[in-house]
């Protein structure tokens, strides 16, 4: 037999269930839903800021094009490793 009463997760009051997934009493339902909505907005905002930071990362293809342009301008034949080493040392 299914238990028809549930303890509200917010205030702890015993509530007669109207559905199998009910977790809150009528008074706490709006508060709980607004709290969940706020968490969802914050999560989406964090994901959006993370994805925008990831888009600024150089790709290997972009780096190779940059090295090719540098080599043409300066008449050099630097490899990827040589170029990145000089870049880290601050010489480029």
XYZ file of N, CA, C and O in Angstrom:
368
model
N 0.840 -1.188 0.000
C 0.000 0.000 0.000
C 0.885 1.251 0.000
O 1.887 1.316 0.696
N 0.508 2.241 -0.782
C 1.270 3.480 -0.923
C 0.973 4.388 0.263
O -0.177 4.553 0.676
N 2.032 4.972 0.803
C 1.886 5.919 1.903
C 1.338 7.224 1.329
O 1.955 7.835 0.468
N 0.183 7.681 1.810
C -0.461 8.877 1.273
C -0.025 10.157 1.964
O -0.478 11.223 1.595
N 0.839 10.061 2.940
C 1.336 11.269 3.595
C 2.834 11.383 3.346
O 3.532 10.380 3.231
N 3.270 12.601 3.252
C 4.679 12.889 3.024
C 5.079 14.055 3.909
O 4.263 14.922 4.229
N 6.333 14.075 4.323
C 6.853 15.163 5.143
C 7.410 16.230 4.198
O 8.238 15.944 3.333
N 6.952 17.483 4.337
C 7.413 18.591 3.506
C 8.921 18.767 3.709
O 9.400 18.823 4.839
N 9.683 18.862 2.616
C 11.137 18.993 2.709
C 11.582 20.375 3.180
O 12.718 20.550 3.590
N 10.684 21.360 3.159
C 11.042 22.712 3.594
C 10.687 22.941 5.060
O 11.525 23.275 5.876
N 9.406 22.720 5.402
C 8.973 23.040 6.762
C 8.790 21.813 7.656
O 8.689 21.950 8.866
N 8.739 20.632 7.065
C 8.612 19.417 7.860
C 7.188 19.023 8.215
O 6.978 18.058 8.943
N 6.193 19.733 7.732
C 4.794 19.424 8.029
C 4.363 18.172 7.270
O 4.838 17.904 6.170
N 3.470 17.382 7.879
C 2.917 16.215 7.203
C 1.832 16.661 6.237
O 0.942 17.422 6.597
N 1.898 16.182 4.999
C 0.999 16.612 3.946
C 0.406 15.373 3.279
O 1.103 14.384 3.054
N -0.868 15.422 2.948
C -1.490 14.348 2.183
C -1.093 14.513 0.727
O -1.280 15.577 0.136
N -0.545 13.458 0.149
C -0.058 13.514 -1.230
C -1.188 13.654 -2.229
O -2.217 13.023 -2.109
N -0.932 14.478 -3.252
C -1.857 14.583 -4.375
C -1.246 13.926 -5.605
O -1.952 13.667 -6.575
N 0.082 13.704 -5.571
C 0.761 12.982 -6.651
C 1.929 12.216 -6.039
O 2.374 12.520 -4.926
N 2.441 11.251 -6.775
C 3.520 10.406 -6.255
C 4.839 11.164 -6.091
O 5.682 10.777 -5.296
N 4.998 12.254 -6.821
C 6.259 12.996 -6.762
C 6.201 14.223 -5.867
O 7.164 14.993 -5.829
N 5.135 14.422 -5.151
C 4.983 15.608 -4.310
C 5.994 15.580 -3.170
O 6.158 14.581 -2.488
N 6.682 16.713 -2.963
C 7.701 16.827 -1.920
C 7.416 17.942 -0.924
O 8.014 17.979 0.137
N 6.540 18.881 -1.285
C 6.333 20.069 -0.471
C 4.856 20.273 -0.179
O 3.987 19.837 -0.922
N 4.590 21.016 0.895
C 3.206 21.408 1.185
C 2.849 22.582 0.264
O 3.713 23.168 -0.382
N 1.587 22.943 0.218
C 1.131 24.005 -0.683
C 1.808 25.338 -0.362
O 2.142 26.114 -1.264
N 2.026 25.630 0.910
C 2.639 26.898 1.299
C 4.111 26.999 0.913
O 4.612 28.081 0.611
N 4.815 25.882 0.894
C 6.255 25.892 0.600
C 6.571 25.650 -0.872
O 7.704 25.846 -1.299
N 5.597 25.213 -1.649
C 5.842 24.864 -3.040
C 6.387 26.045 -3.847
O 7.364 25.911 -4.577
N 5.804 27.217 -3.704
C 6.260 28.389 -4.464
C 7.678 28.778 -4.054
O 8.513 29.109 -4.909
N 7.966 28.718 -2.756
C 9.309 29.054 -2.271
C 10.344 28.073 -2.815
O 11.408 28.474 -3.274
N 10.016 26.791 -2.790
C 10.937 25.771 -3.282
C 11.159 25.924 -4.784
O 12.293 25.807 -5.272
N 10.105 26.187 -5.534
C 10.241 26.353 -6.982
C 11.053 27.582 -7.344
O 11.849 27.561 -8.278
N 10.887 28.678 -6.605
C 11.675 29.880 -6.903
C 13.146 29.654 -6.563
O 14.036 30.134 -7.259
N 13.404 28.881 -5.501
C 14.781 28.552 -5.139
C 15.421 27.695 -6.232
O 16.553 27.942 -6.641
N 14.684 26.705 -6.735
C 15.199 25.859 -7.808
C 15.447 26.676 -9.073
O 16.445 26.469 -9.769
N 14.553 27.606 -9.372
C 14.722 28.452 -10.556
C 15.972 29.320 -10.419
O 16.721 29.511 -11.382
N 16.220 29.836 -9.226
C 17.407 30.659 -8.989
C 18.672 29.826 -9.183
O 19.628 30.272 -9.821
N 18.682 28.606 -8.663
C 19.841 27.728 -8.847
C 20.067 27.430 -10.326
O 21.208 27.424 -10.801
N 18.995 27.196 -11.042
C 19.100 26.909 -12.473
C 19.675 28.107 -13.233
O 20.548 27.937 -14.102
N 19.225 29.323 -12.904
C 19.754 30.528 -13.561
C 21.244 30.692 -13.286
O 22.024 31.015 -14.177
N 21.653 30.470 -12.034
C 23.064 30.600 -11.678
C 23.912 29.558 -12.404
O 25.015 29.856 -12.863
N 23.388 28.340 -12.518
C 24.106 27.283 -13.216
C 24.271 27.626 -14.692
O 25.350 27.467 -15.261
N 23.219 28.121 -15.336
C 23.287 28.495 -16.740
C 24.275 29.641 -16.951
O 25.007 29.673 -17.939
N 24.298 30.589 -16.013
C 25.219 31.720 -16.108
C 26.670 31.231 -16.008
O 27.538 31.684 -16.751
N 26.926 30.290 -15.103
C 28.276 29.742 -14.946
C 28.702 28.987 -16.196
O 29.847 29.114 -16.649
N 27.792 28.217 -16.779
C 28.104 27.469 -18.003
C 28.402 28.429 -19.141
O 29.355 28.236 -19.904
N 27.617 29.490 -19.240
C 27.815 30.461 -20.322
C 29.172 31.161 -20.191
O 29.881 31.333 -21.177
N 29.562 31.552 -18.972
C 30.847 32.225 -18.799
C 32.000 31.261 -19.074
O 33.009 31.646 -19.652
N 31.836 29.985 -18.699
C 32.873 29.001 -18.966
C 33.037 28.777 -20.463
O 34.145 28.757 -20.976
N 31.924 28.644 -21.176
C 32.009 28.391 -22.609
C 32.577 29.594 -23.357
O 33.287 29.438 -24.340
N 32.307 30.802 -22.884
C 32.870 31.977 -23.553
C 34.374 32.055 -23.324
O 35.113 32.499 -24.199
N 34.848 31.607 -22.161
C 36.296 31.580 -21.924
C 36.961 30.529 -22.798
O 38.070 30.722 -23.274
N 36.297 29.402 -23.014
C 36.860 28.328 -23.830
C 36.964 28.724 -25.289
O 37.818 28.212 -26.009
N 36.118 29.608 -25.752
C 36.154 30.016 -27.154
C 37.357 30.890 -27.450
O 37.746 31.029 -28.604
N 37.986 31.467 -26.446
C 39.142 32.335 -26.653
C 40.452 31.557 -26.711
O 41.502 32.138 -26.898
N 40.396 30.241 -26.548
C 41.594 29.415 -26.565
C 42.058 29.241 -28.011
O 41.263 28.993 -28.905
N 43.373 29.391 -28.226
C 43.924 29.214 -29.571
C 43.836 27.757 -29.985
O 44.127 26.866 -29.203
N 43.469 27.530 -31.214
C 43.480 26.183 -31.751
C 44.833 25.931 -32.390
O 45.575 26.869 -32.712
N 45.151 24.679 -32.594
C 46.422 24.326 -33.218
C 46.507 24.890 -34.633
O 47.542 25.403 -35.048
N 45.393 24.834 -35.338
C 45.362 25.363 -36.709
C 45.646 26.867 -36.724
O 46.425 27.364 -37.543
N 45.039 27.586 -35.793
C 45.265 29.026 -35.702
C 46.715 29.349 -35.350
O 47.305 30.294 -35.885
N 47.282 28.556 -34.443
C 48.677 28.767 -34.038
C 49.610 28.500 -35.218
O 50.578 29.243 -35.431
N 49.334 27.471 -36.010
C 50.176 27.164 -37.173
C 50.121 28.278 -38.212
O 51.136 28.611 -38.827
N 48.944 28.861 -38.406
C 48.815 29.994 -39.331
C 49.624 31.181 -38.828
O 50.276 31.884 -39.602
N 49.572 31.422 -37.522
C 50.344 32.519 -36.921
C 51.843 32.292 -37.133
O 52.582 33.220 -37.476
N 52.314 31.063 -36.946
C 53.732 30.740 -37.138
C 54.121 30.922 -38.597
O 55.189 31.470 -38.904
N 53.243 30.512 -39.506
C 53.526 30.661 -40.934
C 53.653 32.135 -41.310
O 54.575 32.524 -42.048
N 52.753 32.975 -40.804
C 52.840 34.422 -41.073
C 54.127 35.002 -40.503
O 54.799 35.818 -41.148
N 54.493 34.583 -39.287
C 55.726 35.074 -38.664
C 56.939 34.685 -39.516
O 57.822 35.504 -39.754
N 56.973 33.424 -39.950
C 58.105 32.954 -40.751
C 58.210 33.726 -42.068
O 59.312 34.068 -42.505
N 57.088 34.020 -42.722
C 57.111 34.768 -43.981
C 57.603 36.196 -43.765
O 58.392 36.716 -44.549
N 57.135 36.844 -42.696
C 57.527 38.228 -42.421
C 59.002 38.351 -42.085
O 59.660 39.316 -42.462
N 59.533 37.384 -41.329
C 60.894 37.502 -40.835
C 61.899 36.633 -41.586
O 63.089 36.619 -41.244
N 61.438 35.920 -42.583
C 62.344 35.089 -43.379
C 62.954 33.958 -42.575
O 64.107 33.579 -42.812
N 62.221 33.407 -41.646
C 62.722 32.316 -40.811
C 61.998 31.018 -41.161
O 61.072 31.007 -41.965
N 62.436 29.929 -40.556
C 61.816 28.619 -40.755
C 61.621 27.952 -39.396
O 62.051 26.815 -39.187
N 60.975 28.678 -38.483
C 60.774 28.138 -37.141
C 59.705 27.050 -37.152
O 58.679 27.169 -37.817
N 59.963 26.002 -36.376
C 58.952 24.960 -36.199
C 58.001 25.391 -35.076
O 58.230 26.393 -34.397
N 56.959 24.607 -34.878
C 55.994 24.906 -33.819
C 56.694 24.945 -32.450
O 56.489 25.870 -31.669
N 57.537 23.952 -32.182
C 58.235 23.885 -30.893
C 59.173 25.056 -30.680
O 59.236 25.634 -29.590
N 59.914 25.406 -31.718
C 60.833 26.537 -31.613
C 60.072 27.834 -31.385
O 60.457 28.661 -30.554
N 58.980 27.998 -32.128
C 58.183 29.223 -32.006
C 57.587 29.359 -30.604
O 57.682 30.416 -29.990
N 56.983 28.295 -30.097
C 56.361 28.382 -28.768
C 57.403 28.564 -27.670
O 57.140 29.248 -26.681
N 58.600 27.966 -27.848
C 59.658 28.160 -26.862
C 60.093 29.630 -26.821
O 60.241 30.215 -25.740
N 60.288 30.217 -27.996
C 60.673 31.639 -28.060
C 59.550 32.533 -27.527
O 59.810 33.554 -26.889
N 58.325 32.134 -27.798
C 57.174 32.905 -27.309
C 57.126 32.890 -25.776
O 56.885 33.910 -25.135
N 57.379 31.711 -25.182
C 57.374 31.614 -23.715
C 58.520 32.412 -23.082
O 58.383 32.931 -21.980
N 59.629 32.488 -23.790
C 60.764 33.255 -23.279
C 60.562 34.757 -23.460
O 61.320 35.563 -22.931
N 59.559 35.152 -24.239
C 59.277 36.565 -24.449
C 60.059 37.178 -25.576
O 60.128 38.398 -25.709
N 60.695 36.379 -26.398
C 61.490 36.888 -27.520
C 60.646 37.160 -28.753
O 61.119 37.790 -29.697
N 59.434 36.660 -28.747
C 58.515 36.906 -29.881
C 57.326 37.665 -29.353
O 56.767 37.387 -28.347
